[in-house]
mmCIF file of C-alpha atoms in Angstrom:
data_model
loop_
_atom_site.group_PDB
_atom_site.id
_atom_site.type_symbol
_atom_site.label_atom_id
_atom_site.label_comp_id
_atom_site.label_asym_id
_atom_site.label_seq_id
_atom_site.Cartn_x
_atom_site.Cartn_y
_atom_site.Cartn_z
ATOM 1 C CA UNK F 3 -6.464 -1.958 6.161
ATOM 2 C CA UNK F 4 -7.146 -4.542 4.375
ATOM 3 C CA UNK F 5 -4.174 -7.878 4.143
ATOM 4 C CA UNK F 6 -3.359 -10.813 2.624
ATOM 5 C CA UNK F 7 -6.419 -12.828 3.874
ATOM 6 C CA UNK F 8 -9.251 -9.899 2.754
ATOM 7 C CA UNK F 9 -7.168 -9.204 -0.266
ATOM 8 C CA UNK F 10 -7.180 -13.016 -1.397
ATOM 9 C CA UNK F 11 -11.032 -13.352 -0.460
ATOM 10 C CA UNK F 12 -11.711 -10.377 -2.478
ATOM 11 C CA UNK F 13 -9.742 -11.679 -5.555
ATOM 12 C CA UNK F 14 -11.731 -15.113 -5.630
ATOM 13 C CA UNK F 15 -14.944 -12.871 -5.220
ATOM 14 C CA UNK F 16 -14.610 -10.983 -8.057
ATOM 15 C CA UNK F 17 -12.570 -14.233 -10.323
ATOM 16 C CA UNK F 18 -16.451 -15.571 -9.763
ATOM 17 C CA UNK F 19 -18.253 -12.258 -10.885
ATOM 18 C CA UNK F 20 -15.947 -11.023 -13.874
ATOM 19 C CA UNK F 21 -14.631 -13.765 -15.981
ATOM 20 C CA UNK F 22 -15.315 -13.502 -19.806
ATOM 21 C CA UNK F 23 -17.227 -10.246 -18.913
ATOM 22 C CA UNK F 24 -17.145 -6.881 -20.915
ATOM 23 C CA UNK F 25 -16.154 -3.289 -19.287
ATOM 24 C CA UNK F 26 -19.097 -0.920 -20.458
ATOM 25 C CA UNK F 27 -17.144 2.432 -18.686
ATOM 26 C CA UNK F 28 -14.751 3.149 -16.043
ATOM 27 C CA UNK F 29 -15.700 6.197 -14.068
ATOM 28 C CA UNK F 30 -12.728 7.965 -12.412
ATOM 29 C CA UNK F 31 -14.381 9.974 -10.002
ATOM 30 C CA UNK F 32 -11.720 11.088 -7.835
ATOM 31 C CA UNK F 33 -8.777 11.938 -9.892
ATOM 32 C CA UNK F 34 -6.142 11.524 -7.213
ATOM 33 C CA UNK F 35 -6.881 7.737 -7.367
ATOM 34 C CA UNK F 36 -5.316 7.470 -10.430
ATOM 35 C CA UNK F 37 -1.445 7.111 -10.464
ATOM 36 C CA UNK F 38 -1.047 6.345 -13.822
ATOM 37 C CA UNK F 39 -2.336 8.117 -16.741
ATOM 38 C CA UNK F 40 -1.190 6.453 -20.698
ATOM 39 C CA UNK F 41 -2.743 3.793 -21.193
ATOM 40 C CA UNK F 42 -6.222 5.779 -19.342
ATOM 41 C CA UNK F 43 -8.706 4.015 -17.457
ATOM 42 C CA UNK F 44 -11.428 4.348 -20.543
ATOM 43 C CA UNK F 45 -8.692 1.822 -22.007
ATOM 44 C CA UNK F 46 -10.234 -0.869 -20.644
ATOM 45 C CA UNK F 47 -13.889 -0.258 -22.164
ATOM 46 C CA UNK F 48 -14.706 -3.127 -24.393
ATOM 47 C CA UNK F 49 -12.570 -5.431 -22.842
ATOM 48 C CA UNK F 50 -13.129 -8.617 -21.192
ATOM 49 C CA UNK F 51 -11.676 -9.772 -17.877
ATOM 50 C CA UNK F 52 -9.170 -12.538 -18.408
ATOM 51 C CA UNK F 53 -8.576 -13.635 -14.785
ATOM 52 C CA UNK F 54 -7.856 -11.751 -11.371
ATOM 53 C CA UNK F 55 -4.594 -12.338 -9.776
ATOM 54 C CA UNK F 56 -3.208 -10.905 -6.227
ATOM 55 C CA UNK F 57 -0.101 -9.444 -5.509
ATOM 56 C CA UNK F 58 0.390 -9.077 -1.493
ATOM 57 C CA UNK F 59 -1.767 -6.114 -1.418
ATOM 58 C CA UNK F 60 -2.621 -5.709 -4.257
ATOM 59 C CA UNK F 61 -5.620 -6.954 -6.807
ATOM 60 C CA UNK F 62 -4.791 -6.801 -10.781
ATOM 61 C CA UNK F 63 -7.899 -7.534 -12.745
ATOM 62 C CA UNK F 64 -6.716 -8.687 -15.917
ATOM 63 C CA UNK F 65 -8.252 -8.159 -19.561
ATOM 64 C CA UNK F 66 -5.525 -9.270 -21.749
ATOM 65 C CA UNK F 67 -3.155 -6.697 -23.270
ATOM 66 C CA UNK F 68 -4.121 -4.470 -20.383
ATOM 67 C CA UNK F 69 -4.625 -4.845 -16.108
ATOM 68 C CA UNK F 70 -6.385 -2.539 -13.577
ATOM 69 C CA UNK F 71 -4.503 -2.741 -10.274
ATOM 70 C CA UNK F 72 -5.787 -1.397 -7.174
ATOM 71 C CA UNK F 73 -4.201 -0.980 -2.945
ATOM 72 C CA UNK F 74 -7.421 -0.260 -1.782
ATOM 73 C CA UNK F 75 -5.047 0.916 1.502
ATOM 74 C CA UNK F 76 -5.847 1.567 4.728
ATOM 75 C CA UNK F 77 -9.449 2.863 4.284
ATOM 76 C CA UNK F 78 -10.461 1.672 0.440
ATOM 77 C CA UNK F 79 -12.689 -0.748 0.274
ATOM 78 C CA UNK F 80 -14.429 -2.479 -2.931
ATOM 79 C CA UNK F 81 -18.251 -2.824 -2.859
ATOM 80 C CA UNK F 82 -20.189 -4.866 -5.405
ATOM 81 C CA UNK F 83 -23.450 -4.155 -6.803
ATOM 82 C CA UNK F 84 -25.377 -6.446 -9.090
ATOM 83 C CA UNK F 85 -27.590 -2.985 -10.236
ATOM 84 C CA UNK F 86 -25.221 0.158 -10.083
ATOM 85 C CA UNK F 87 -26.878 3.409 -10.709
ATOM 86 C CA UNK F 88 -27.821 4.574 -13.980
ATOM 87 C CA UNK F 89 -26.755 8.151 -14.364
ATOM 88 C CA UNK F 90 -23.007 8.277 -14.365
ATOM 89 C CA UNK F 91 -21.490 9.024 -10.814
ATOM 90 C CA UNK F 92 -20.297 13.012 -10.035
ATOM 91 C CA UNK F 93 -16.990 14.390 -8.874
ATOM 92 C CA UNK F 94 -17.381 15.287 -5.094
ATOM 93 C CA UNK F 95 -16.259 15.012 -1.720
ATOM 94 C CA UNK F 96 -17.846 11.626 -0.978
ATOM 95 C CA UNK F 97 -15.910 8.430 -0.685
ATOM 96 C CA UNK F 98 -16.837 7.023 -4.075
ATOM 97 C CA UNK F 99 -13.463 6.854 -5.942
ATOM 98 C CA UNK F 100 -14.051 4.874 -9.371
ATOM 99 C CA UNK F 101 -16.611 3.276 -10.861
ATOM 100 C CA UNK F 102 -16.863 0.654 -12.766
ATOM 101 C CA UNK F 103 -19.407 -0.635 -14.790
ATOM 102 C CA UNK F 104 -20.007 -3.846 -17.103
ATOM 103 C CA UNK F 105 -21.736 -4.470 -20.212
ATOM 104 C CA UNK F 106 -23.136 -8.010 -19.541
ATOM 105 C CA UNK F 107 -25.238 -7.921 -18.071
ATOM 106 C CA UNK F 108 -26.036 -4.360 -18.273
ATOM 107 C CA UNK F 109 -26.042 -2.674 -14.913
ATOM 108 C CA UNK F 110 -24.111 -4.763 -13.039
ATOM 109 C CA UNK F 111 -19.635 -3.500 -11.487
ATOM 110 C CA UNK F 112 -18.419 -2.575 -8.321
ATOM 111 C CA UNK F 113 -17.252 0.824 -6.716
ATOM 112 C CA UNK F 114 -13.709 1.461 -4.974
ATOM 113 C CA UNK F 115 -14.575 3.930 -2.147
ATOM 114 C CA UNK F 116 -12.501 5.190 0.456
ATOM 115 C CA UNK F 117 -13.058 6.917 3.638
ATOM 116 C CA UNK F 118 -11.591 9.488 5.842
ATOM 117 C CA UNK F 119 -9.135 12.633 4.859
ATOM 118 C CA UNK F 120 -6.326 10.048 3.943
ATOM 119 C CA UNK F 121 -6.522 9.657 0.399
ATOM 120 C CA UNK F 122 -3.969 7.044 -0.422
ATOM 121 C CA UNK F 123 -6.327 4.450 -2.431
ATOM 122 C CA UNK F 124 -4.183 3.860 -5.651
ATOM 123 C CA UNK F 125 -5.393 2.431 -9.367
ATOM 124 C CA UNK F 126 -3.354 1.694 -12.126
ATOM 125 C CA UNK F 127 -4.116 0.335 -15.710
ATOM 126 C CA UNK F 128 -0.577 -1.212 -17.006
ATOM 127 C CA UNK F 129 0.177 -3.714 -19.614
ATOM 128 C CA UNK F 130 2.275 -5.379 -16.796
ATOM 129 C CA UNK F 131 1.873 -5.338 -12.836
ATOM 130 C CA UNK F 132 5.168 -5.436 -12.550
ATOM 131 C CA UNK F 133 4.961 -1.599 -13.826
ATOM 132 C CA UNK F 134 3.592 -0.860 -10.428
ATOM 133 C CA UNK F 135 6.412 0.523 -8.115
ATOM 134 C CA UNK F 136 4.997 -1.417 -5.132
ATOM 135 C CA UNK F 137 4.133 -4.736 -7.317
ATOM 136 C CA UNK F 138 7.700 -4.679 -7.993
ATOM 137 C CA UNK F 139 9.592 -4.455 -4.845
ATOM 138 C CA UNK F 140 7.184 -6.977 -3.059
ATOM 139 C CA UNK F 141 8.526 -9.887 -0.878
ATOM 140 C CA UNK F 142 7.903 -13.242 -1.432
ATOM 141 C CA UNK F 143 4.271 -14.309 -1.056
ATOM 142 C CA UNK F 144 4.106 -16.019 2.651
ATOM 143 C CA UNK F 145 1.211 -18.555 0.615
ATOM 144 C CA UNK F 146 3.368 -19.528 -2.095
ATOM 145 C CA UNK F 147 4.715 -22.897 -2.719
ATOM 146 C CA UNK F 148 8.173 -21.582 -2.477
ATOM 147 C CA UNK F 149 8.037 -19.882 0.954
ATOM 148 C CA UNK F 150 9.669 -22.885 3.060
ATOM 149 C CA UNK F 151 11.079 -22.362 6.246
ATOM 150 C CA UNK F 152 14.388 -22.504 4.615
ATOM 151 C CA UNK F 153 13.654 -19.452 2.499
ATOM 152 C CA UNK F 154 11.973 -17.658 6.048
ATOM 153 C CA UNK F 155 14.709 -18.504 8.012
ATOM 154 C CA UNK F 156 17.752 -16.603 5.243
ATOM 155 C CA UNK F 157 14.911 -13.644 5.415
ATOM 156 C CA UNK F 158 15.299 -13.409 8.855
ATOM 157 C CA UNK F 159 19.647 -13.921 9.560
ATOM 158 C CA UNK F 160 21.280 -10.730 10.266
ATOM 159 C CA UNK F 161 18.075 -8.250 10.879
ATOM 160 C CA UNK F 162 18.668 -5.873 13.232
ATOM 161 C CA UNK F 163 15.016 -4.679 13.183
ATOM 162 C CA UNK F 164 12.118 -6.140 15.518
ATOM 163 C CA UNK F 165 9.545 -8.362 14.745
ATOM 164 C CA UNK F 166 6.961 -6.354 14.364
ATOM 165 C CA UNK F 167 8.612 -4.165 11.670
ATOM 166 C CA UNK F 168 9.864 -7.087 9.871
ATOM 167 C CA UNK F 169 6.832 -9.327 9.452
ATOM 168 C CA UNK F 170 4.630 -5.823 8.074
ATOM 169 C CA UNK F 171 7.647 -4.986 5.701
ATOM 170 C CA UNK F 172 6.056 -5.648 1.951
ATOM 171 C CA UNK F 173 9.683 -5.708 0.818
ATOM 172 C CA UNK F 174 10.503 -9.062 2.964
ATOM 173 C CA UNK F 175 6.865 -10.756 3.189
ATOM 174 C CA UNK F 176 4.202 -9.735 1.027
ATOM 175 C CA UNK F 177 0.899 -9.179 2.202
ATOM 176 C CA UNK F 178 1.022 -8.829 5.849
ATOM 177 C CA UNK F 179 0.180 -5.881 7.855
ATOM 178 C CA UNK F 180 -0.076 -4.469 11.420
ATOM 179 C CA UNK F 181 -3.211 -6.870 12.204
ATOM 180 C CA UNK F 182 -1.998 -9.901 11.123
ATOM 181 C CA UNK F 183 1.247 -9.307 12.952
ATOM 182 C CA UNK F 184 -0.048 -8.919 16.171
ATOM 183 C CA UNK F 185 -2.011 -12.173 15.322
ATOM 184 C CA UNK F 186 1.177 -14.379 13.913
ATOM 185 C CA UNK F 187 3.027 -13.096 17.220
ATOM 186 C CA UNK F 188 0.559 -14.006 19.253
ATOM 187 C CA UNK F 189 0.192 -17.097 18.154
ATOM 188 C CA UNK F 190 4.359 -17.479 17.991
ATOM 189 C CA UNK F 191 4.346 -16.339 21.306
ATOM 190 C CA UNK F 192 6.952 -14.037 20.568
ATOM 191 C CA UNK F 193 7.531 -10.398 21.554
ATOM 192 C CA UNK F 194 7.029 -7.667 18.573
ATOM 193 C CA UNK F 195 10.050 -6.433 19.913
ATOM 194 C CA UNK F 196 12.298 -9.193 19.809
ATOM 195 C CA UNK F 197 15.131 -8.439 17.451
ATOM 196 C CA UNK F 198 14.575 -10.691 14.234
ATOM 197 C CA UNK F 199 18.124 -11.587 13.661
ATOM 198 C CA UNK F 200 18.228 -12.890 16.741
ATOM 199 C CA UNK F 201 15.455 -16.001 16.463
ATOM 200 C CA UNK F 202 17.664 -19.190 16.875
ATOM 201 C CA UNK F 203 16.635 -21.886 14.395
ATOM 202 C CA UNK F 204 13.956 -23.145 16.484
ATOM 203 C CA UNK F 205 12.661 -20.032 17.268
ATOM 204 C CA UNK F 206 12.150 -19.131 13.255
ATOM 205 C CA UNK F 207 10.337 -22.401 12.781
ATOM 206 C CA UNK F 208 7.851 -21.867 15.321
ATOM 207 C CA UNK F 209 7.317 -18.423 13.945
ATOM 208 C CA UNK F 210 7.231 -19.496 10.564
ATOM 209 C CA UNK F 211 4.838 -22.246 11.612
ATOM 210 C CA UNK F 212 2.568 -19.357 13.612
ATOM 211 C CA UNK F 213 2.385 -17.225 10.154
ATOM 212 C CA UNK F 214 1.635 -20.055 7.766
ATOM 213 C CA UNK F 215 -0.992 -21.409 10.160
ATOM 214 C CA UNK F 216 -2.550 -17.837 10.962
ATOM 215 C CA UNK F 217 -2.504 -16.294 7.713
ATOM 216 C CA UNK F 218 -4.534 -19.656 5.696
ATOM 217 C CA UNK F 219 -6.906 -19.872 9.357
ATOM 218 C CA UNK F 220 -7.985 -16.147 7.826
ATOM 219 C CA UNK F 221 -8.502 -17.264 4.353
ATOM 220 C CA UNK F 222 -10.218 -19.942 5.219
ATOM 221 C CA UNK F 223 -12.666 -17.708 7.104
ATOM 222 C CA UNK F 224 -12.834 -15.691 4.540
ATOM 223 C CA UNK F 225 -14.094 -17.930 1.466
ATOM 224 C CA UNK F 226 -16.950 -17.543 0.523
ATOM 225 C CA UNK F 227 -17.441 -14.700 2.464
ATOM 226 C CA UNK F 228 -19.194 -11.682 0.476
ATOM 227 C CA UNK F 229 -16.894 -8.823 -0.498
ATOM 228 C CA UNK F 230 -19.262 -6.418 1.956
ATOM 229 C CA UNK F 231 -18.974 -8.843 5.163
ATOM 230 C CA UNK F 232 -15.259 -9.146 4.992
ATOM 231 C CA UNK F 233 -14.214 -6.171 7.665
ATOM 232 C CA UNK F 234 -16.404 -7.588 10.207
ATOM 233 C CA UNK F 235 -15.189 -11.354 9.254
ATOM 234 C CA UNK F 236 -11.681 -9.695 10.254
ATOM 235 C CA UNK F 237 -12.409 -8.347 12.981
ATOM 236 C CA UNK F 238 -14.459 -11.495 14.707
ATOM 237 C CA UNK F 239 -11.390 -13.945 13.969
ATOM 238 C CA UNK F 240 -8.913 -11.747 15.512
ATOM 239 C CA UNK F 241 -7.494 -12.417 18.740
ATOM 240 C CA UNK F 242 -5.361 -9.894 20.324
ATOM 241 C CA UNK F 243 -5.746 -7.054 17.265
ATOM 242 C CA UNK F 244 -7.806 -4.322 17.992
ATOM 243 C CA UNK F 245 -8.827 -6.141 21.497
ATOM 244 C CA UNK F 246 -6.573 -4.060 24.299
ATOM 245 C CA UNK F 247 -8.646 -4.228 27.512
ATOM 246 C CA UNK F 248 -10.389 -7.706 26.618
ATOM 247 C CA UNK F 249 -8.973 -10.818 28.155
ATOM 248 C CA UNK F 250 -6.559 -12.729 25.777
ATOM 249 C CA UNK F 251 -8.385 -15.483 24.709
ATOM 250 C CA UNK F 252 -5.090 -17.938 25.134
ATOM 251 C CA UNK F 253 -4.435 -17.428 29.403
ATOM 252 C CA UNK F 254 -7.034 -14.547 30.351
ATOM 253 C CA UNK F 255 -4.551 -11.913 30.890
ATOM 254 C CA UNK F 256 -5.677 -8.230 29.798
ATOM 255 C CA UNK F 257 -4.504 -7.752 25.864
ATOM 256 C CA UNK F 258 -1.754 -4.367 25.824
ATOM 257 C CA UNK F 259 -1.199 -2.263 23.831
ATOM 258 C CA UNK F 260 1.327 0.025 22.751
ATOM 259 C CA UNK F 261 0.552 3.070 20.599
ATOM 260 C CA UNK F 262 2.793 5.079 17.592
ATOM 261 C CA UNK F 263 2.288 8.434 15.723
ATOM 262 C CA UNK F 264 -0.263 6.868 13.605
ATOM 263 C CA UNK F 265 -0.429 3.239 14.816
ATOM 264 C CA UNK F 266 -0.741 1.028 18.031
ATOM 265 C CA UNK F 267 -0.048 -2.902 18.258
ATOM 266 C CA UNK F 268 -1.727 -5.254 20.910
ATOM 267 C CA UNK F 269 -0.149 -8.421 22.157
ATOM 268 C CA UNK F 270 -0.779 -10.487 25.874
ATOM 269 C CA UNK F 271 2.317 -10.302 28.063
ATOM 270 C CA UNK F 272 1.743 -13.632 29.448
ATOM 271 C CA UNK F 273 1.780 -15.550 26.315
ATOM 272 C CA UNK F 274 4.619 -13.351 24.638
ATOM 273 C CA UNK F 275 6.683 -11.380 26.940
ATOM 274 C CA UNK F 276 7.056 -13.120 29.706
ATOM 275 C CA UNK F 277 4.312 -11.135 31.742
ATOM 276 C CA UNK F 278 6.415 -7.980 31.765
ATOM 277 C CA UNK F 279 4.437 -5.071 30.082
ATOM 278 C CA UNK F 280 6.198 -3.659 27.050
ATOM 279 C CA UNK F 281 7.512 0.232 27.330
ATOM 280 C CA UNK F 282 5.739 2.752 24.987
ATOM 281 C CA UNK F 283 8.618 3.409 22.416
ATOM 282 C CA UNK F 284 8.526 6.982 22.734
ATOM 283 C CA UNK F 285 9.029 7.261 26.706
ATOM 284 C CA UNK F 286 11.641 4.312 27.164
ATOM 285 C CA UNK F 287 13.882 2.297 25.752
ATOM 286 C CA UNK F 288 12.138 -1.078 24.052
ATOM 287 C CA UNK F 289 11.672 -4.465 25.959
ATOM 288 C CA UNK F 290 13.484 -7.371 23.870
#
């Protein structure tokens, strides 16, 4: 899925490639993508983009009076083509999602696709992102001037809920998600099960330290980076994501992992646990 770093890369990316230009059409090829309907997506023909803005997740390409907002999710993605194909795109069980095309210079957009069985790519057109349901209940923005320890820190006091869940909860941080976690622990060396609430003041620092650090490392990687070489730029700059079986990079110990219903984590148990293995949630009780 893409985060925060991938998100933010994408948004300068396409800030370079749309600014002052026209919409020609808007191809919704896969109705399901579309969660709202009034204003519709042919709305936007004849505008001109206006700026592109990120919120956690989320991309909002604005053109004025009206914005597009995508979650590309867990398997969207959002390819660029300086020549799209002429003849308009068909309905079909592909991955192609939504087109979109400009007007100068002809030819030239970008398709959302998404792959897999998992539909759950999203696109709105709204004359506010606020309007969108997850735009609106978002955290504060873990990049944002105002996110001081201070502010991390009064997030944190009286959670009863681990690490892991806190740090990927969009309603407490924007933008973060099971990848990035696993890399901001890692680098904390802190357990994902540790109960947040339960950081002493040092502890938070170090972890707030560990996510500032990690997440702008990412999106410094990123720049510049072309919006179809981002996945593999994510993958090569993490450490302990998506690596169980590889030696951590940190102390040489064997990266773990423990898996979920429809996720796993990684982490090193020498850097972050203390060398004790954590239990699989759904046999045993958690390791603190």
């Amino acid at each position: 899925m893409p985060e925060l770093p991938e998100v933010e890369a994408l948004r300068a990316f396409l800030a370079d490639r749309l600014d002052g230009r026209s919409v020609a059409r808007v191809h919704a090829v896969a109705v399901n993508v579309l969660k709202t309907y009034d204003p519709p997506p042919d709305a936007l023909e004849g505008r001109a983009f206006t700026g592109v803005s990120r919120y956690g997740k989320f991309l909002a390409l604005e053109t004025g009076e009206l914005t597009l907002v995508t979650h590309l999710a867990r398997a969207g993605w959002l390819r660029w083509q300086d020549r799209l194909p002429d003849a308009p795109p068909r309905p079909g069980k592909g991955p192609l999602a939504l087109r979109l095309r400009l007007a100068d210079p002809d030819g030239a957009g970008f398709d959302m696709t998404e792959a897999g069985t998992q539909k759950r790519l999203a696109v709105y057109v709204v004359r506010d992102p606020l309007e969108v349901p997850g735009i609106a209940r978002l955290g504060p923005d873990p990049l944002g001037e105002d996110f001081t320890a201070e502010v991390f820190r009064g997030l944190l006091e009286g959670e009863r809920r681990r690490l892991k869940g806190v740090l990927r909860d969009q309603g407490v941080i924007a933008g973060i998600g099971n990848a990035y976690s696993d890399e901001i622990l890692h680098a904390a060396r802190m357990s994902p099960f540790k109960i947040a609430g339960t950081l002493t003041g040092e502890q938070a620092d170090a972890l707030y330290e560990a996510l500032g650090t990690t997440l702008r490392a990412a999106v410094e990687r990123s720049h510049g980076v072309a919006a179809g070489r981002l996945k593999a730029e994510k993958r090569s700059g993490l450490r302990v994501h998506g690596r169980a079986g590889q030696p951590c990079p940190v102390c040489g110990d064997t990266v773990r992992e423990v898996s979920f219903s429809d996720s796993s984590l990684q982490y090193c148990a020498t850097c972050q646990t203390g060398g004790k293995p954590l239990a699989d949630r759904r046999m045993s009780r958690l390791l603190k």
